[in-house]
Short mmCIF file of C-alpha atoms in Angstrom, two decimals:
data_model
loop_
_atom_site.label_atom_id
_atom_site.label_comp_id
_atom_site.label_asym_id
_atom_site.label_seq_id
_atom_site.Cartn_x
_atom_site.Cartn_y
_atom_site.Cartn_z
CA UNK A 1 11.37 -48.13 -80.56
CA UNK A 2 8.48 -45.80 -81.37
CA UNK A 3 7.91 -43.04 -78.49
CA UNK A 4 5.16 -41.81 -79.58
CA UNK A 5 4.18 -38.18 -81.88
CA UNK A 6 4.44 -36.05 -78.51
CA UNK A 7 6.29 -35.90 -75.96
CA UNK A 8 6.84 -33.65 -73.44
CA UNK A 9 10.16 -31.57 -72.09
CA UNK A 10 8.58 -32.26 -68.61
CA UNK A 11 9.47 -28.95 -66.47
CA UNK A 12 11.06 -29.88 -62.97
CA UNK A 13 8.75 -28.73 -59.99
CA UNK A 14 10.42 -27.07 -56.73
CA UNK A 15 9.32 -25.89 -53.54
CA UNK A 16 9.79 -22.50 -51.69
CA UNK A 17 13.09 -23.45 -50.84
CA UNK A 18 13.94 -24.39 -54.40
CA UNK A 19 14.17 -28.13 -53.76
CA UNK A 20 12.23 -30.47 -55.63
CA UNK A 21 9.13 -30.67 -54.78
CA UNK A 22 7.61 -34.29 -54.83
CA UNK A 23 3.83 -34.05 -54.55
CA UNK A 24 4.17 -32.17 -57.44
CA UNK A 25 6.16 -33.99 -59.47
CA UNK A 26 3.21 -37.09 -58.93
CA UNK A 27 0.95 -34.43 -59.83
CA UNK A 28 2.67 -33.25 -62.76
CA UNK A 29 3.05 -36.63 -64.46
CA UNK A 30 -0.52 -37.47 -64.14
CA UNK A 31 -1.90 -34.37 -65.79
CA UNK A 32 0.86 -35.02 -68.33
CA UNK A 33 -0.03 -38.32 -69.00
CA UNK A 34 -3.91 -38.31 -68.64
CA UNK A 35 -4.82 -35.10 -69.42
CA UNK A 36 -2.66 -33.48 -71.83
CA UNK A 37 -2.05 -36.75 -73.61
CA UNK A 38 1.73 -36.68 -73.72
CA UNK A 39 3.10 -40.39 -74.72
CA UNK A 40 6.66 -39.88 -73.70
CA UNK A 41 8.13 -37.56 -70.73
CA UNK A 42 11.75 -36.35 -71.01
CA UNK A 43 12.88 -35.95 -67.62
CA UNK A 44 15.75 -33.32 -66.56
CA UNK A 45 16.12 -31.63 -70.05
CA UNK A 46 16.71 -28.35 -71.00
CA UNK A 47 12.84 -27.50 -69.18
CA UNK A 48 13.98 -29.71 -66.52
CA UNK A 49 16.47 -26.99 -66.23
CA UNK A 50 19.09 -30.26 -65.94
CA UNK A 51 22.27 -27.78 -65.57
CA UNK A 52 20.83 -26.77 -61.79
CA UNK A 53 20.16 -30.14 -61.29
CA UNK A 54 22.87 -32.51 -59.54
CA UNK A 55 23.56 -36.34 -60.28
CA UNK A 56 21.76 -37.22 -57.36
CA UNK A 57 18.39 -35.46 -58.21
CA UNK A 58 18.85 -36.21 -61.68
CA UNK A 59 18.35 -40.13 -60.87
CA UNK A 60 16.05 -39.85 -58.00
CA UNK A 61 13.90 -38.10 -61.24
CA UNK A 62 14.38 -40.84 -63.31
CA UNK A 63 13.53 -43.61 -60.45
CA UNK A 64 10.50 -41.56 -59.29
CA UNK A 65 8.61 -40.54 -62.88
CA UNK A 66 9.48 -43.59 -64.11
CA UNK A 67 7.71 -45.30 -60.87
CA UNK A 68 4.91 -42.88 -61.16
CA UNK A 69 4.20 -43.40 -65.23
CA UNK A 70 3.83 -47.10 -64.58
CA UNK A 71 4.05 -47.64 -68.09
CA UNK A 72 1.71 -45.11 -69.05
CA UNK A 73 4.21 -43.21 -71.67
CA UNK A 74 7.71 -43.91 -72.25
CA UNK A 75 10.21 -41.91 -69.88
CA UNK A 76 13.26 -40.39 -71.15
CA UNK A 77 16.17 -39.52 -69.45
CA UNK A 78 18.10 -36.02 -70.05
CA UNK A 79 21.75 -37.62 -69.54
CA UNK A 80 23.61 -35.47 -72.19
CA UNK A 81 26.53 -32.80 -70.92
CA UNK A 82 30.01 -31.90 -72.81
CA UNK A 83 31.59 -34.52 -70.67
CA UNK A 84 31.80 -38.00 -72.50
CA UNK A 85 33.00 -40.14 -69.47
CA UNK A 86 30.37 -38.02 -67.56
CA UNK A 87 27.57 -39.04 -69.57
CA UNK A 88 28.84 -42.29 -70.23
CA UNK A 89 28.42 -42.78 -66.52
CA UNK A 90 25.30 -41.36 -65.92
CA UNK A 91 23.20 -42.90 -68.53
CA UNK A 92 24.33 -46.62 -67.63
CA UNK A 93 23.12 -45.19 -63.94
CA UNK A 94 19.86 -44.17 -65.86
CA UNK A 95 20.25 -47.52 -67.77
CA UNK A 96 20.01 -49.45 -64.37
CA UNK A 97 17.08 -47.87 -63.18
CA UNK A 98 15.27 -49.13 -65.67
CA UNK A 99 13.89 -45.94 -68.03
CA UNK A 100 13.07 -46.73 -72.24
CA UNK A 101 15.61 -44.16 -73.52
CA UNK A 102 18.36 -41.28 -73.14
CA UNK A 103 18.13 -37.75 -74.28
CA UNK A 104 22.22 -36.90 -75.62
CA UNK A 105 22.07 -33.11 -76.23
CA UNK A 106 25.19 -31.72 -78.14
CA UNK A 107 28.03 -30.85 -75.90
CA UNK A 108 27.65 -27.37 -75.60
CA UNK A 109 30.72 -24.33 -74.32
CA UNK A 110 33.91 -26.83 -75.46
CA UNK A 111 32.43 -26.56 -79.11
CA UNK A 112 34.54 -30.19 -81.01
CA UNK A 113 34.39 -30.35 -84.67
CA UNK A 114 31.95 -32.66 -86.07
CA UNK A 115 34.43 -35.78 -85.54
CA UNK A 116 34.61 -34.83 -82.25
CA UNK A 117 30.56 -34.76 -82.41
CA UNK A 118 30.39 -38.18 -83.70
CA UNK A 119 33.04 -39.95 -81.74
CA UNK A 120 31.43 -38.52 -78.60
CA UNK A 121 27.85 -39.86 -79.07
CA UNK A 122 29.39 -43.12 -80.67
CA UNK A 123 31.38 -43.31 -77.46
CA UNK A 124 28.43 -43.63 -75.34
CA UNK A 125 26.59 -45.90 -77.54
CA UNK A 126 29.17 -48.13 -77.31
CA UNK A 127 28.91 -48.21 -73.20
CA UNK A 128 24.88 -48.65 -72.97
CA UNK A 129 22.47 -50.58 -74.30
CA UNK A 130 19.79 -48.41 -73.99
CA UNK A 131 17.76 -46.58 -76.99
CA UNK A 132 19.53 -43.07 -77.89
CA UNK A 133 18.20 -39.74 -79.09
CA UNK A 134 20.28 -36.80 -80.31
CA UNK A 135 19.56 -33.44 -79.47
CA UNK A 136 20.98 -30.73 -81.87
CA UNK A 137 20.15 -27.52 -80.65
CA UNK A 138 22.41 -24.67 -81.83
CA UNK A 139 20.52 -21.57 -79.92
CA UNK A 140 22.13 -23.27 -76.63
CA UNK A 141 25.38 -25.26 -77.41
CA UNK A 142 26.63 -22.26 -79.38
CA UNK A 143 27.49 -25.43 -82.74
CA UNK A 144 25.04 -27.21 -84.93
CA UNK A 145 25.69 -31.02 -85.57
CA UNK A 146 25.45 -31.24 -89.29
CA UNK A 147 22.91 -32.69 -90.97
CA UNK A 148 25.44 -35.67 -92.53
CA UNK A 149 26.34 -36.02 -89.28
CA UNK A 150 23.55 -37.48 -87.79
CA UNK A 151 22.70 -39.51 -90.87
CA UNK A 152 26.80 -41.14 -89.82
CA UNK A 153 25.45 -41.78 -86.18
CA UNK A 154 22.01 -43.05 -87.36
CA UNK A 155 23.53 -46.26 -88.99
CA UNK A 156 24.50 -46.82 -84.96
CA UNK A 157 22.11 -49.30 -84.02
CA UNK A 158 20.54 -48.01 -80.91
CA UNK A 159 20.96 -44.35 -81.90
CA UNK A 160 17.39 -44.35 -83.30
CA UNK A 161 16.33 -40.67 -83.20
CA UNK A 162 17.09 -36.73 -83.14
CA UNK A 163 15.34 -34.15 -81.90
CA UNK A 164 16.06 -31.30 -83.96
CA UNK A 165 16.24 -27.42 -83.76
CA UNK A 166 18.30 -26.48 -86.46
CA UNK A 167 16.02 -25.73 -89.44
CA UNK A 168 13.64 -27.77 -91.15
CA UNK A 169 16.38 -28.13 -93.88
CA UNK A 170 18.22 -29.94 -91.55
CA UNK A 171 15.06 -32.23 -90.83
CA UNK A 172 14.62 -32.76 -93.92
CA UNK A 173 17.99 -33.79 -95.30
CA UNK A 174 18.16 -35.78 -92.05
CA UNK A 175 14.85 -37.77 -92.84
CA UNK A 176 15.99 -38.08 -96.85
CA UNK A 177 19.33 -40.14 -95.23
CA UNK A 178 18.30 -42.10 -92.21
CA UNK A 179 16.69 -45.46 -92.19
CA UNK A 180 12.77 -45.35 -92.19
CA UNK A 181 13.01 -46.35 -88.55
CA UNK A 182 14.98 -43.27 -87.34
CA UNK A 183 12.60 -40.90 -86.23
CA UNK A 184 13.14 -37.11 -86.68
CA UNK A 185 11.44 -34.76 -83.70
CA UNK A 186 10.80 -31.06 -84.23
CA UNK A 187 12.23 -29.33 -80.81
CA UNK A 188 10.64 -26.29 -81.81
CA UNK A 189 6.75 -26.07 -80.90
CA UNK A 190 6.34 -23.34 -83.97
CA UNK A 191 7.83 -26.25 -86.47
CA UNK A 192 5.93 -29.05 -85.43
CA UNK A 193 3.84 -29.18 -88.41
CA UNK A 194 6.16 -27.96 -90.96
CA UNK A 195 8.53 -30.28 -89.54
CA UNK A 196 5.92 -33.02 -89.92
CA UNK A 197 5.22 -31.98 -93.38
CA UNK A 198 8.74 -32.72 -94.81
CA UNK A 199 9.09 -36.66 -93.10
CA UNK A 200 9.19 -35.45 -89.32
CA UNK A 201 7.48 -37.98 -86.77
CA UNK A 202 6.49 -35.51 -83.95
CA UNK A 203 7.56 -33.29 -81.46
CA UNK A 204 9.40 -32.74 -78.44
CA UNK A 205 7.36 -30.31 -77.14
CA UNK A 206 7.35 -27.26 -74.15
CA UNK A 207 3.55 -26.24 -74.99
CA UNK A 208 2.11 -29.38 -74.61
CA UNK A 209 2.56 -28.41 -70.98
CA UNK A 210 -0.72 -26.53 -71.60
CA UNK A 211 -1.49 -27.65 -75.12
CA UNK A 212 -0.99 -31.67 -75.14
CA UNK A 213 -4.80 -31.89 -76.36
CA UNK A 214 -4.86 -29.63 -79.16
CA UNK A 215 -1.64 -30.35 -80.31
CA UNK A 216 -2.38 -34.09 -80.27
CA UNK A 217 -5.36 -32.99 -82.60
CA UNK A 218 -3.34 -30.95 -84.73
CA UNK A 219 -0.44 -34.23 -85.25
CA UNK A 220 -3.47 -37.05 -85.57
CA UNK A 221 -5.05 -34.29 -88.11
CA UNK A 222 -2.16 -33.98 -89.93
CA UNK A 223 -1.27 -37.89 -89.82
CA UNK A 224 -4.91 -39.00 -90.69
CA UNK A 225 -4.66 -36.62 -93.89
CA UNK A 226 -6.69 -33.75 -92.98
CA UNK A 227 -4.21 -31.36 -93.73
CA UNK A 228 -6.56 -28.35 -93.64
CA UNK A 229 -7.83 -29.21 -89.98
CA UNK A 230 -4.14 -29.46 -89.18
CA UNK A 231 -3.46 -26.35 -90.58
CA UNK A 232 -5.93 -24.39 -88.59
CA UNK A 233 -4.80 -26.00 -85.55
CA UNK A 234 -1.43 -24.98 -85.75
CA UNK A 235 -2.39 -21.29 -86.61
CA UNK A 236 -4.55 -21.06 -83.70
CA UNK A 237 -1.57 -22.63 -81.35
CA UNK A 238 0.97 -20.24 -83.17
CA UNK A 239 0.32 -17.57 -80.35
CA UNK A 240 1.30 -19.97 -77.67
CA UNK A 241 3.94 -21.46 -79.36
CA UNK A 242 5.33 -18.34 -80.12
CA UNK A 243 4.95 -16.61 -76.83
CA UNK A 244 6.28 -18.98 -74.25
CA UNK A 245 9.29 -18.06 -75.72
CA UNK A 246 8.84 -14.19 -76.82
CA UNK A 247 6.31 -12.52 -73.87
CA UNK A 248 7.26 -9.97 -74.46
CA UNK A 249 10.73 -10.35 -75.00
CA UNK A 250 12.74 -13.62 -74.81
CA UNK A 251 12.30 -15.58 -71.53
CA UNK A 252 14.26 -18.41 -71.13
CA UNK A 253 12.33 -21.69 -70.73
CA UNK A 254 11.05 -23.01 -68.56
CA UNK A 255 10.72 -19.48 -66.79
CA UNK A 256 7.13 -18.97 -68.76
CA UNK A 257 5.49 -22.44 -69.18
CA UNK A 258 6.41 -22.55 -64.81
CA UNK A 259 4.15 -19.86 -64.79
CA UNK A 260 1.15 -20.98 -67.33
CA UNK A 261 1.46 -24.19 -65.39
CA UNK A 262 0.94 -22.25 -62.09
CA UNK A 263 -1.86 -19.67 -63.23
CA UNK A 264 -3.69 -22.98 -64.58
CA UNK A 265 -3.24 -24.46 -61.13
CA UNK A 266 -0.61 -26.85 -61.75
CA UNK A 267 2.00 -26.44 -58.98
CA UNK A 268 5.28 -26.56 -60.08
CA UNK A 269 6.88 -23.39 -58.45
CA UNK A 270 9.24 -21.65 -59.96
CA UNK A 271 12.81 -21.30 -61.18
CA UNK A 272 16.19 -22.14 -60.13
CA UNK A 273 19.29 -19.34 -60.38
CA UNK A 274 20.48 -18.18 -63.17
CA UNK A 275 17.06 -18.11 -64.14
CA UNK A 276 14.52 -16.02 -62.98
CA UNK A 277 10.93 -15.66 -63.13
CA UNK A 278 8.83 -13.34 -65.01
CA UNK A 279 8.69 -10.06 -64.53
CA UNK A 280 5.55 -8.08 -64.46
CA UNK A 281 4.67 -7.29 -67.89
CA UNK A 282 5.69 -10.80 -68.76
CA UNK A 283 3.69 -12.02 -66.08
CA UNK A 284 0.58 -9.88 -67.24
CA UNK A 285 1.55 -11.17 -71.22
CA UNK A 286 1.31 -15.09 -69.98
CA UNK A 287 -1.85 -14.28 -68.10
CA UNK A 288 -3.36 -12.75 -71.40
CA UNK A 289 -1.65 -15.71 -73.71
CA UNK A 290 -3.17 -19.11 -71.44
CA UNK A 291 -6.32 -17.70 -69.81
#
């Protein structure tokens, strides 16, 4: 299954009260879809800030965007914890409801080997039926799936993708061993293109919160051989890339894309606990950075 060149880590709106906030949501996945031209939504990821997110709010997202896309982009399901059984059972929930794939990040804290790695996500690919994509993200789980790891689990037949944040070694020894139908996704806005450049097939993106357009121009640049056009287009998006993640120190995402969203008039609201929303010379950087 192809899911497109960009997809978004869709951010989770909540209200005052920090409940979900449903008008927004609809909102959200509209001006995702139509006017930042994302072809695939991933729904309660990392953004979605999934770890303040129960079961039950978790599927209610998946039922509702996936209702609201109406086969617009594909939806994606963040179902991925360092419980097997656990995320056994809540993808074939996910499953039921109907979305086009699951999101598996690495189990993060309890730290297994790479056997451990593999025979988890082979475990749940043995209990769904639904198209899988690994998530290796090291700056979170605190391991790195190795790169000849994921090349084992690609031979899986509905494991059919990774989205990577290793290094762009890793993407590259990952696309060199895969099958030509296992796509490789840069989860790191600043390595889209270089990521692109060595056999990657898009992104899985935070910036195209407020960037779909021009990175969509930068990826159908690059893909359409203009490599010079693509070039410029990720220099000029470097800043943004760059500084939703580092205004002016490190912010943990979503805490900064919330707030683009919001100072472009895109309610989402804010954060949950343990995160926190900028402070006032982040706030005043963000301003500077999107406006």
């Amino acid at each position: 299954m192809d899911f497109g060149r960009l997809i978004t880590a869709m951010v989770t709106p909540f209200d005052k009260e920090g409940e979900i906030d449903w008008d927004a949501v609809s909102s959200l996945v509209d001006y995702l879809i139509e006017e930042q031209k994302s072809e695939g939504l991933v729904v309660c990821g990392t953004t979605g800030e999934s770890p303040t997110l129960s079961d039950e709010e978790k599927l209610q997202m998946f039922s509702f965007v996936l209702e609201k896309a109406a086969g617009r982009c594909k939806v994606i399901a963040g179902t991925g914890s360092f419980n097997t059984k656990h995320t056994i059972e809540l993808t074939q929930k996910a499953e039921k409801i109907g979305v086009d794939a699951a999101l598996l990040v690495v189990p993060y804290y309890n730290k297994p080997n790479q056997e451990g790695l593999y025979r988890h996500f082979a475990a749940i690919a043995a209990e769904t039926k639904l198209p899988l994509i690994l998530y290796n993200v090291p700056g979170r789980t605190g391991i790195c799936m190795s790169a000849d790891t994921t090349i084992r689990l690609a031979q899986i037949p509905n494991i059919v993708a990774t989205k990577e944040c290793a290094s762009l070694d890793h993407v590259a020894l990952i696309v060199s061993g895969t099958p030509q139908d296992f796509h490789v996704y840069s989860g790191d806005d600043s390595s889209a293109l270089p990521a692109m450049a060595v056999g990657g097939h898009g992104i899985i993106s935070v910036a195209s919160h407020i960037e779909g357009v021009r990175m969509t121009a930068m990826i159908s640049a690059y893909f359409s051989g203009n490599v010079q056009l693509a070039g410029q287009l990720h220099r000029e998006l470097f800043p943004v890339f760059k500084g939703l993640f580092e205004c002016p120190q490190p912010l943990p995402s979503p805490s900064a894309v919330k707030y683009a969203l919001e100072l472009r008039g895109i309610k989402v609201g804010s954060v949950r606990l343990p995160l926190t929303p900028p402070n006032e010379a982040e706030a005043e950087f963000i301003r500077k950075l999107v406006l």
